[in-house]
Tab-separated table of C-alpha atoms in Angstrom:
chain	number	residue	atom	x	y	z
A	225	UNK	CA	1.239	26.518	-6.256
A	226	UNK	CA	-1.564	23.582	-6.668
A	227	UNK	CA	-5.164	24.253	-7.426
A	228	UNK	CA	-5.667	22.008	-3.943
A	229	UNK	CA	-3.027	24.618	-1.729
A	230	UNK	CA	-4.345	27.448	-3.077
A	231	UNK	CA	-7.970	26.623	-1.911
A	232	UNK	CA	-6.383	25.380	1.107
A	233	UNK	CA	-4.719	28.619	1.988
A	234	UNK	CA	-7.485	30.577	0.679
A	235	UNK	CA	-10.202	28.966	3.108
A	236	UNK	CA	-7.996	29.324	6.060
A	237	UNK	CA	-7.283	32.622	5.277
A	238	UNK	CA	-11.248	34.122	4.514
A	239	UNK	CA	-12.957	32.114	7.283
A	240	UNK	CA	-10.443	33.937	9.688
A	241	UNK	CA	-10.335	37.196	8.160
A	242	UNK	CA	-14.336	37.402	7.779
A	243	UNK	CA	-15.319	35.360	10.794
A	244	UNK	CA	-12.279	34.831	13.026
A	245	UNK	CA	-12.812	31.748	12.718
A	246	UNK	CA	-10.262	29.458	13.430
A	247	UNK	CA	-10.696	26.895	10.217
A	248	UNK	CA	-8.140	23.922	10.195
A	249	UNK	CA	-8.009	21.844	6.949
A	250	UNK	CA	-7.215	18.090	7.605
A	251	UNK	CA	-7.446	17.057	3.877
A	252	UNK	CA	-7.817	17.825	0.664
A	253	UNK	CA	-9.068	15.410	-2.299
A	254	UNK	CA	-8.570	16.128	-5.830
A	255	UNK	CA	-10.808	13.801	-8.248
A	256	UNK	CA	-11.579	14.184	-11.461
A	257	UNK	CA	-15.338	13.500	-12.634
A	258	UNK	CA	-17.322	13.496	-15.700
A	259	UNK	CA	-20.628	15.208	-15.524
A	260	UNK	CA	-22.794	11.866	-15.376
A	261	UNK	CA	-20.970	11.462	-11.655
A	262	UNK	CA	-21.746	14.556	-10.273
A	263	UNK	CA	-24.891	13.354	-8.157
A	264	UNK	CA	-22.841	10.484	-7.129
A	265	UNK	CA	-19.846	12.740	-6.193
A	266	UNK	CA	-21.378	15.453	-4.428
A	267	UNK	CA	-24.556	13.991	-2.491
A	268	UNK	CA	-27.634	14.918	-1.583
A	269	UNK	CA	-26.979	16.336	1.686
A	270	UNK	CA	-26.442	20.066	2.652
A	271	UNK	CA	-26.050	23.238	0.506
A	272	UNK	CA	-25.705	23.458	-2.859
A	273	UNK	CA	-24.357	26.312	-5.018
A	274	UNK	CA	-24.152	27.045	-8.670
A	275	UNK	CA	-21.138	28.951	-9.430
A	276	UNK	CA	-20.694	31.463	-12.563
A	277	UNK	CA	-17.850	32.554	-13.955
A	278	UNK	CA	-17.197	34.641	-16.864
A	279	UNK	CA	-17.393	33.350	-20.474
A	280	UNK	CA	-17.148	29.639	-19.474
A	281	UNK	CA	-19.147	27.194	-18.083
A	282	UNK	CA	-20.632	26.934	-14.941
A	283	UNK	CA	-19.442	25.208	-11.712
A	284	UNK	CA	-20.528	23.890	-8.528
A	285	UNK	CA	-20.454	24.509	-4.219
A	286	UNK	CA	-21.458	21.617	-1.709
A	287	UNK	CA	-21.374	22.129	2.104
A	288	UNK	CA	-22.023	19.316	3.984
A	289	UNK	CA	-24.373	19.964	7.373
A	290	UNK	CA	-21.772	19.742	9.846
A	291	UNK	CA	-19.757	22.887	7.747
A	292	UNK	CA	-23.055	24.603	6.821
A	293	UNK	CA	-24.299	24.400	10.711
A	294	UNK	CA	-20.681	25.792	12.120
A	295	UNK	CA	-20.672	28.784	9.483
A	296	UNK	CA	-24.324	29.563	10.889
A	297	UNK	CA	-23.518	29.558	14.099
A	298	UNK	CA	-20.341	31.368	14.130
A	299	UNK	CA	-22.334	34.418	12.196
A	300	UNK	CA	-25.374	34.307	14.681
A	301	UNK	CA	-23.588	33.236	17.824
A	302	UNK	CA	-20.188	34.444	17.230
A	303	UNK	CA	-18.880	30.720	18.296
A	304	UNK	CA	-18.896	26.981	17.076
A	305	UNK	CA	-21.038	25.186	19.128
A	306	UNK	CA	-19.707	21.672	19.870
A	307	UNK	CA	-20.955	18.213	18.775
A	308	UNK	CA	-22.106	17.571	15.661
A	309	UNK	CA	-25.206	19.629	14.260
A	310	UNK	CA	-28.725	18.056	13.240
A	311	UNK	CA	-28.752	17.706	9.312
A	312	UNK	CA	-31.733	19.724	7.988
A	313	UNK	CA	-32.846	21.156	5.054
A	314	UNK	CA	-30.928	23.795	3.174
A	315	UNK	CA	-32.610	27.646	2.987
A	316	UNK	CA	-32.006	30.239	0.627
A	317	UNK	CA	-31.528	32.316	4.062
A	318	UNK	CA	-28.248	29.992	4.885
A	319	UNK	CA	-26.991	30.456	0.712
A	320	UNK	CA	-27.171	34.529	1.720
A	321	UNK	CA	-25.244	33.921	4.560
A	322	UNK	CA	-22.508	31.700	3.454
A	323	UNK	CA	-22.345	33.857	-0.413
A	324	UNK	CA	-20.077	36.128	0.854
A	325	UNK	CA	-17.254	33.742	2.291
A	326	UNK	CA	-18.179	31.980	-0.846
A	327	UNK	CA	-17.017	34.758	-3.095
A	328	UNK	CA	-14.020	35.498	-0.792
A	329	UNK	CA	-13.107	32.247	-0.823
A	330	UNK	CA	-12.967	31.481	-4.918
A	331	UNK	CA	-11.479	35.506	-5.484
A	332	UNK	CA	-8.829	34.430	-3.050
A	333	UNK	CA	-8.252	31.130	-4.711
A	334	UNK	CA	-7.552	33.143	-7.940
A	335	UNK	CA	-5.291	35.681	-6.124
A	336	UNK	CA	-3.375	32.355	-5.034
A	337	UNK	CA	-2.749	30.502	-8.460
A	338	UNK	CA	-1.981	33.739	-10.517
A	339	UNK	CA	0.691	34.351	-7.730
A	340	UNK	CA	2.187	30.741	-7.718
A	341	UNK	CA	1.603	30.211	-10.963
A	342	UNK	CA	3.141	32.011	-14.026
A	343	UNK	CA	0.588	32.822	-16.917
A	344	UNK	CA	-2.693	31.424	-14.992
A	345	UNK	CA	-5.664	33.124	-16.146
A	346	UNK	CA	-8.306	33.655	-13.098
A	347	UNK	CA	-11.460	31.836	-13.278
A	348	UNK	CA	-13.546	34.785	-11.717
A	349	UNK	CA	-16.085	32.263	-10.462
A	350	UNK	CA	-18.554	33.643	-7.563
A	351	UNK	CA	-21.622	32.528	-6.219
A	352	UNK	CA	-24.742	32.091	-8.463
A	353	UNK	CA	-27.852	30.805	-7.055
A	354	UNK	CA	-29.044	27.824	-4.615
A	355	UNK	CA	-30.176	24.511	-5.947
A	356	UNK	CA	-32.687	22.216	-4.426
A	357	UNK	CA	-30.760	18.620	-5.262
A	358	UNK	CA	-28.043	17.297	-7.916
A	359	UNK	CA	-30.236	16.820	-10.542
A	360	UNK	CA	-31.637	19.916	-11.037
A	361	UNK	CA	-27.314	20.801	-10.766
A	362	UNK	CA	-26.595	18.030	-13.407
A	363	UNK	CA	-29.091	20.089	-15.521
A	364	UNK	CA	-27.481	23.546	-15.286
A	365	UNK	CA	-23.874	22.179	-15.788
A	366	UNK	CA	-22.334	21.874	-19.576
A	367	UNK	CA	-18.725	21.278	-19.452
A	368	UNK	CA	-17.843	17.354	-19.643
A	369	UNK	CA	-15.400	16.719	-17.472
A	370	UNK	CA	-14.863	18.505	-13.747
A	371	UNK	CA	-11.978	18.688	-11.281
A	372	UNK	CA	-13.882	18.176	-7.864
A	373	UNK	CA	-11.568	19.312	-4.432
A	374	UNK	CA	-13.320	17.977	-1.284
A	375	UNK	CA	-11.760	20.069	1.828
A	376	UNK	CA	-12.307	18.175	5.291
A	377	UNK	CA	-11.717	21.073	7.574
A	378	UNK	CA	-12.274	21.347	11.744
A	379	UNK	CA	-14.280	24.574	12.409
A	380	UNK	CA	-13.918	25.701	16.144
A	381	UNK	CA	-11.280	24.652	16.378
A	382	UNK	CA	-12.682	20.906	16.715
A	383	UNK	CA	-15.842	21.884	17.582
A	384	UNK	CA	-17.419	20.085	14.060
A	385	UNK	CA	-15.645	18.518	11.274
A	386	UNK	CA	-17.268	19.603	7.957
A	387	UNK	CA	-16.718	18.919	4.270
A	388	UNK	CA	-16.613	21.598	1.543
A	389	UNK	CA	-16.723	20.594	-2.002
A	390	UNK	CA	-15.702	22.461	-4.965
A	391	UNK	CA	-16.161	21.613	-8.965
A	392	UNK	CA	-14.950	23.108	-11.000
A	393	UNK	CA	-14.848	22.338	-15.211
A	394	UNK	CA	-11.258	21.643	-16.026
A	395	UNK	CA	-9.932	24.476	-17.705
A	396	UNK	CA	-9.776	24.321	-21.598
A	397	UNK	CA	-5.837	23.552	-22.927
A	398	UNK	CA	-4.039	26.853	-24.183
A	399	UNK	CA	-3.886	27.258	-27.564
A	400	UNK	CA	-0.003	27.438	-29.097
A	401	UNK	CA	1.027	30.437	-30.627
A	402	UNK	CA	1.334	30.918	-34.609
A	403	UNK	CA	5.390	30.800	-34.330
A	404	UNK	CA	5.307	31.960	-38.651
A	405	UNK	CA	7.042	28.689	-39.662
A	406	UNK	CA	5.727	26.103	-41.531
A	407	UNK	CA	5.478	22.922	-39.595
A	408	UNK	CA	4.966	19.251	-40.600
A	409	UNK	CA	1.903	16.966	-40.346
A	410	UNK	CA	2.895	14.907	-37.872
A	411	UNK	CA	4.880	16.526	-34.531
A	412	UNK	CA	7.620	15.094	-32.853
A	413	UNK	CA	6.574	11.824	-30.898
A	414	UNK	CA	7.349	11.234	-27.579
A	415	UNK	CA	10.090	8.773	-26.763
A	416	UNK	CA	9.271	6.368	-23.932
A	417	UNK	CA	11.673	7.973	-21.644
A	418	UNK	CA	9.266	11.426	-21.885
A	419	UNK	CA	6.135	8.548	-21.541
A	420	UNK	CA	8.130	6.699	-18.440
A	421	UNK	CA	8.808	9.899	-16.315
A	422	UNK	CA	5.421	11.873	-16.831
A	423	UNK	CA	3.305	8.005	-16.169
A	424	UNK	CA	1.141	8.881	-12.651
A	425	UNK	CA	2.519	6.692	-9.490
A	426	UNK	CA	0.113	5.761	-6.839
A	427	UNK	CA	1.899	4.783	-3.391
A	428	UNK	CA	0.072	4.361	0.008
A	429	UNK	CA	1.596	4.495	3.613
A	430	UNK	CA	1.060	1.323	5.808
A	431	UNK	CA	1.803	2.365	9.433
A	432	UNK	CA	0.783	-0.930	10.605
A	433	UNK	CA	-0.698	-4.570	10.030
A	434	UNK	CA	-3.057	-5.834	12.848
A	435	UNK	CA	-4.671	-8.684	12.198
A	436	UNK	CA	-8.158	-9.041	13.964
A	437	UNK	CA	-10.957	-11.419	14.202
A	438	UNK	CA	-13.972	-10.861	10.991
A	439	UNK	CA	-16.486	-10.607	14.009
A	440	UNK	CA	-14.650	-7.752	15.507
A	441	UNK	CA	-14.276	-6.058	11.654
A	442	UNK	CA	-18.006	-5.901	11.202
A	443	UNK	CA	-18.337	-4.693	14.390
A	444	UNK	CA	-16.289	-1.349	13.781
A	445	UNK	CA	-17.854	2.194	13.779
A	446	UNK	CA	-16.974	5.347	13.571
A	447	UNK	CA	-14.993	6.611	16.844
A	448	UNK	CA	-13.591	3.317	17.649
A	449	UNK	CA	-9.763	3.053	18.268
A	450	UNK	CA	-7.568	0.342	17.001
A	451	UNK	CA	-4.554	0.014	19.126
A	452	UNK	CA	-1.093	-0.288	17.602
A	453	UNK	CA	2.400	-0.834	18.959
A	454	UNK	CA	4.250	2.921	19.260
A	455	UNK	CA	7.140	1.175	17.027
A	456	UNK	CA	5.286	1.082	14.197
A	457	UNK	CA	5.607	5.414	13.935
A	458	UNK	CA	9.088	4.334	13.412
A	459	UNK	CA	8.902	1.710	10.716
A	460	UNK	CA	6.130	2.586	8.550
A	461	UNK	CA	5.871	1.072	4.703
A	462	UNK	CA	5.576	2.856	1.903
A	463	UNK	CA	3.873	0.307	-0.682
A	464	UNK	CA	3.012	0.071	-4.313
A	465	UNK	CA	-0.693	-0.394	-5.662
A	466	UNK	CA	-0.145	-4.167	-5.909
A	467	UNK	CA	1.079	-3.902	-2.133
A	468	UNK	CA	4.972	-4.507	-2.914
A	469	UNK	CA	7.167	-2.826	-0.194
A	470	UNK	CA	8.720	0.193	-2.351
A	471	UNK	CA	10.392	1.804	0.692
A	472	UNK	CA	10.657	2.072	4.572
A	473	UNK	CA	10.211	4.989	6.071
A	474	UNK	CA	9.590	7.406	8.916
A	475	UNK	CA	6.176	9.395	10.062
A	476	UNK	CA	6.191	12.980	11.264
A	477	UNK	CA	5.629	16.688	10.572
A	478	UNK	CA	7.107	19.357	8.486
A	479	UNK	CA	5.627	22.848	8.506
A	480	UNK	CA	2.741	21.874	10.175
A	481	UNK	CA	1.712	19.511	7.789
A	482	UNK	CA	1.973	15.010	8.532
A	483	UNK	CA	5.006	14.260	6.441
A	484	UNK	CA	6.710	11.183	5.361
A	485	UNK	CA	10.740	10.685	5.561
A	486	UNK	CA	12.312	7.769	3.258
A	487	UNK	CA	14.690	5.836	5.636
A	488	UNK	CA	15.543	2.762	2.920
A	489	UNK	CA	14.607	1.501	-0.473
A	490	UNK	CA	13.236	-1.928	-1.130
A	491	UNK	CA	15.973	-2.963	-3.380
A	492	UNK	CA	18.916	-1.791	-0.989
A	493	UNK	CA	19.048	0.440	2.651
A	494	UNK	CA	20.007	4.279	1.739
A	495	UNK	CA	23.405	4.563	3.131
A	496	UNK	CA	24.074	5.930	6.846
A	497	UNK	CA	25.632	9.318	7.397
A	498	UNK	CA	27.860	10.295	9.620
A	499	UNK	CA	26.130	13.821	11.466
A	500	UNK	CA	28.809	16.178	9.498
A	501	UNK	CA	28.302	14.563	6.255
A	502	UNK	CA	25.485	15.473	3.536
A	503	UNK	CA	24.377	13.128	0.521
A	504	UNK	CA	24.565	15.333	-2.453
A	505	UNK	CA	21.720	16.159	-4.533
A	506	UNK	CA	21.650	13.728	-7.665
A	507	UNK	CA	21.341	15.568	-11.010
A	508	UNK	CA	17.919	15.589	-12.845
A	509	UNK	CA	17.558	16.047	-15.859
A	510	UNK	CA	13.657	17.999	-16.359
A	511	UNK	CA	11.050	16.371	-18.365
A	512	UNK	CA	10.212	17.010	-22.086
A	513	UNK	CA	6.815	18.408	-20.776
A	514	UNK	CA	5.017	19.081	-17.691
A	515	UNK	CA	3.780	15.991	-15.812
A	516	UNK	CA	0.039	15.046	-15.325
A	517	UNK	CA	-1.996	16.400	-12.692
A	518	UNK	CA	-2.070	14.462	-9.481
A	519	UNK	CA	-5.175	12.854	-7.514
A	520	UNK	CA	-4.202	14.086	-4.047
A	521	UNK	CA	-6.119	10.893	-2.051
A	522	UNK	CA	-7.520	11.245	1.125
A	523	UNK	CA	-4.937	10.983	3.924
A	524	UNK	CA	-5.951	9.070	7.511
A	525	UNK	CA	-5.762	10.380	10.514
A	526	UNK	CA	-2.848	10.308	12.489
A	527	UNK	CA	-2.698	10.012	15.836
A	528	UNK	CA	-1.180	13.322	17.597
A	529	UNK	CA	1.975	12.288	18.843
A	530	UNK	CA	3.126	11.956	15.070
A	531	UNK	CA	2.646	15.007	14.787
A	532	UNK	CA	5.986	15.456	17.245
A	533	UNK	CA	9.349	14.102	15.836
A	534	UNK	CA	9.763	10.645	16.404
A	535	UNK	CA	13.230	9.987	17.350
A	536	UNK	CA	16.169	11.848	18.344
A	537	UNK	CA	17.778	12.305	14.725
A	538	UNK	CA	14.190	13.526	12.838
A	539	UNK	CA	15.127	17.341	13.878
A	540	UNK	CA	18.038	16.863	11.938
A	541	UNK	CA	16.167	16.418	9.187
A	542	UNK	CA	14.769	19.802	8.824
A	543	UNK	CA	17.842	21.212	8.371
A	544	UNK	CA	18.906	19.772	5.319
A	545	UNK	CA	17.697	22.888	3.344
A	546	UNK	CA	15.168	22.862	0.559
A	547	UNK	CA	17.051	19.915	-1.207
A	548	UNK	CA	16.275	17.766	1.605
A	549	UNK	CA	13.099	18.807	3.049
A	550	UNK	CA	9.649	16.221	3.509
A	551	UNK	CA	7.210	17.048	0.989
A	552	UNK	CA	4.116	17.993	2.604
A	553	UNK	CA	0.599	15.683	1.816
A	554	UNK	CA	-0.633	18.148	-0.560
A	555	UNK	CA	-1.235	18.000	-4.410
């Protein structure tokens, strides 16, 4: 269970239970952010929350107009109304309204992690008090360093697309336990294996190339549809962060969620199986500590009819068992 899930599943789960409200998340963002980026990172628009937890610093709730406006409306109309909503000013009267999902939401988000994850200690963070802009939230904030999760959701459904973000201060290290024995000085370094398998890897997903005229570039906004060949769902790219083709592969879905499947490597094609033959799992040996967190990075759209399987032999690929199953785009 990841901090991002858990607040995934945990928003899903209070909008309907409070509101029946059917809440689809699209994306979720994990960033992390000192305090001196905070304005910067969460905007001047919509709602803003202080959140206090016990014995720790404080953190922080945005909603952005289009997520504050379908809330509203779903508690005083019983319905999303569609099209986008007017941006207006924040009232204490909509930070009453929205406190209670608030709380739901970050209890549940607790409930999650100390279920998924063994020894997590719940952050018991609830809603606090309304703030007029980010500097006045800069002010009431201490820790130095934040882990913001910015949750693009459909309200309705599809009646608005809103953004929720959440920032919290990144949770203190644990402190060892006296073991009784005397240790040296200096620990045990890491070798550069330990250093090579816990490094961060950044890859993107090219579906395609289209190569258009500067004029029509600068003429794009938002709405506007770029047409691409129906191939392409077939022979997507995985690339490196210097663009280098790392692997080929295939787009689709997997439990609901827009999934990736590696078809061939850059250095060599993965070898083709005959239907009543399975590649065994290749041994892996576990690293000398946990890796990094991940930055989950905002995912595109995809058109819908990715979200079907895109060729005869993609079912086949779901039952390959929990060895071989996509990994969802999810930190």
């Amino acid at each position: 269970m990841s901090p991002a899930r858990a607040l995934r599943l945990s928003l899903a789960r209070t909008a309907d239970t409070m509101f029946d409200l059917a809440l689809t998340v699209v994306t979720v963002e994990q960033l992390r952010v000192p305090l001196s980026d905070l304005a910067k990172a969460l905007g001047e628009e919509g709602l803003l929350l202080l959140l206090e937890g016990e014995n720790g610093p404080r953190g922080a709730l945005s909603l952005d107009p289009q997520f504050l406006a379908g809330l509203i409306e779903v508690q005083t109309t019983g319905a999303v109304r569609q099209g986008a909503a007017q941006p207006r000013p924040a009232t204490r009267t909509d930070a009453a309204m929205v406190a209670p999902l608030i709380n739901a939401l970050l209890s549940g988000f607790d409930g999650q992690m100390a279920g998924g994850v063994e020894g997590y200690q719940p952050r018991k963070f609830e809603y606090g008090d309304m703030v007029e802009d980010t500097r006045s939230l800069s002010l009431a904030m201490t820790a130095p360093d934040y882990d913001l999760f910015r949750i693009t959701a459909d309200l309705g459904p599809g009646a608005k697309t809103g953004c929720l973000s959440v920032l919290l201060p990144v949770a203190p290290p644990k402190a060892a336990k006296p073991s009784g024995k005397k240790t040296t000085a200096t620990g045990a370094q890491p070798s550069i294996r330990d250093v090579a398998i816990n490094a961060p890897v950044v890859l993107d997903v090219a579906l395609a190339r289209v190569s258009l005229q500067l004029k029509d570039i600068w003429a794009f906004k938002p709405g506007m549809l770029v047409p691409v060949s129906p191939e392409c769902l077939g022979t997507a790219q995985v690339l490196g962060t210097t663009g280098h083709l790392v692997a080929e592969a295939r787009l689709g879905q997997m439990n609901g969620w827009r999934a990736v499947r590696l078809v061939s490597s850059a250095a060599a094609p993965l070898p083709d199986l005959a239907p009543t033959e399975r590649a065994d799992a290749p041994e892996v040996t576990p690293p000398a500590k946990p890796a990094p967190a991940m930055t989950v990075r905002k995912v595109a759209d995809i058109p819908e009819a990715v979200e079907q399987p895109i060729a005869s032999d993609f079912d086949s690929y779901g039952e390959m068992g929990e060895e071989g199953d996509l990994i969802p785009y999810e930190s």
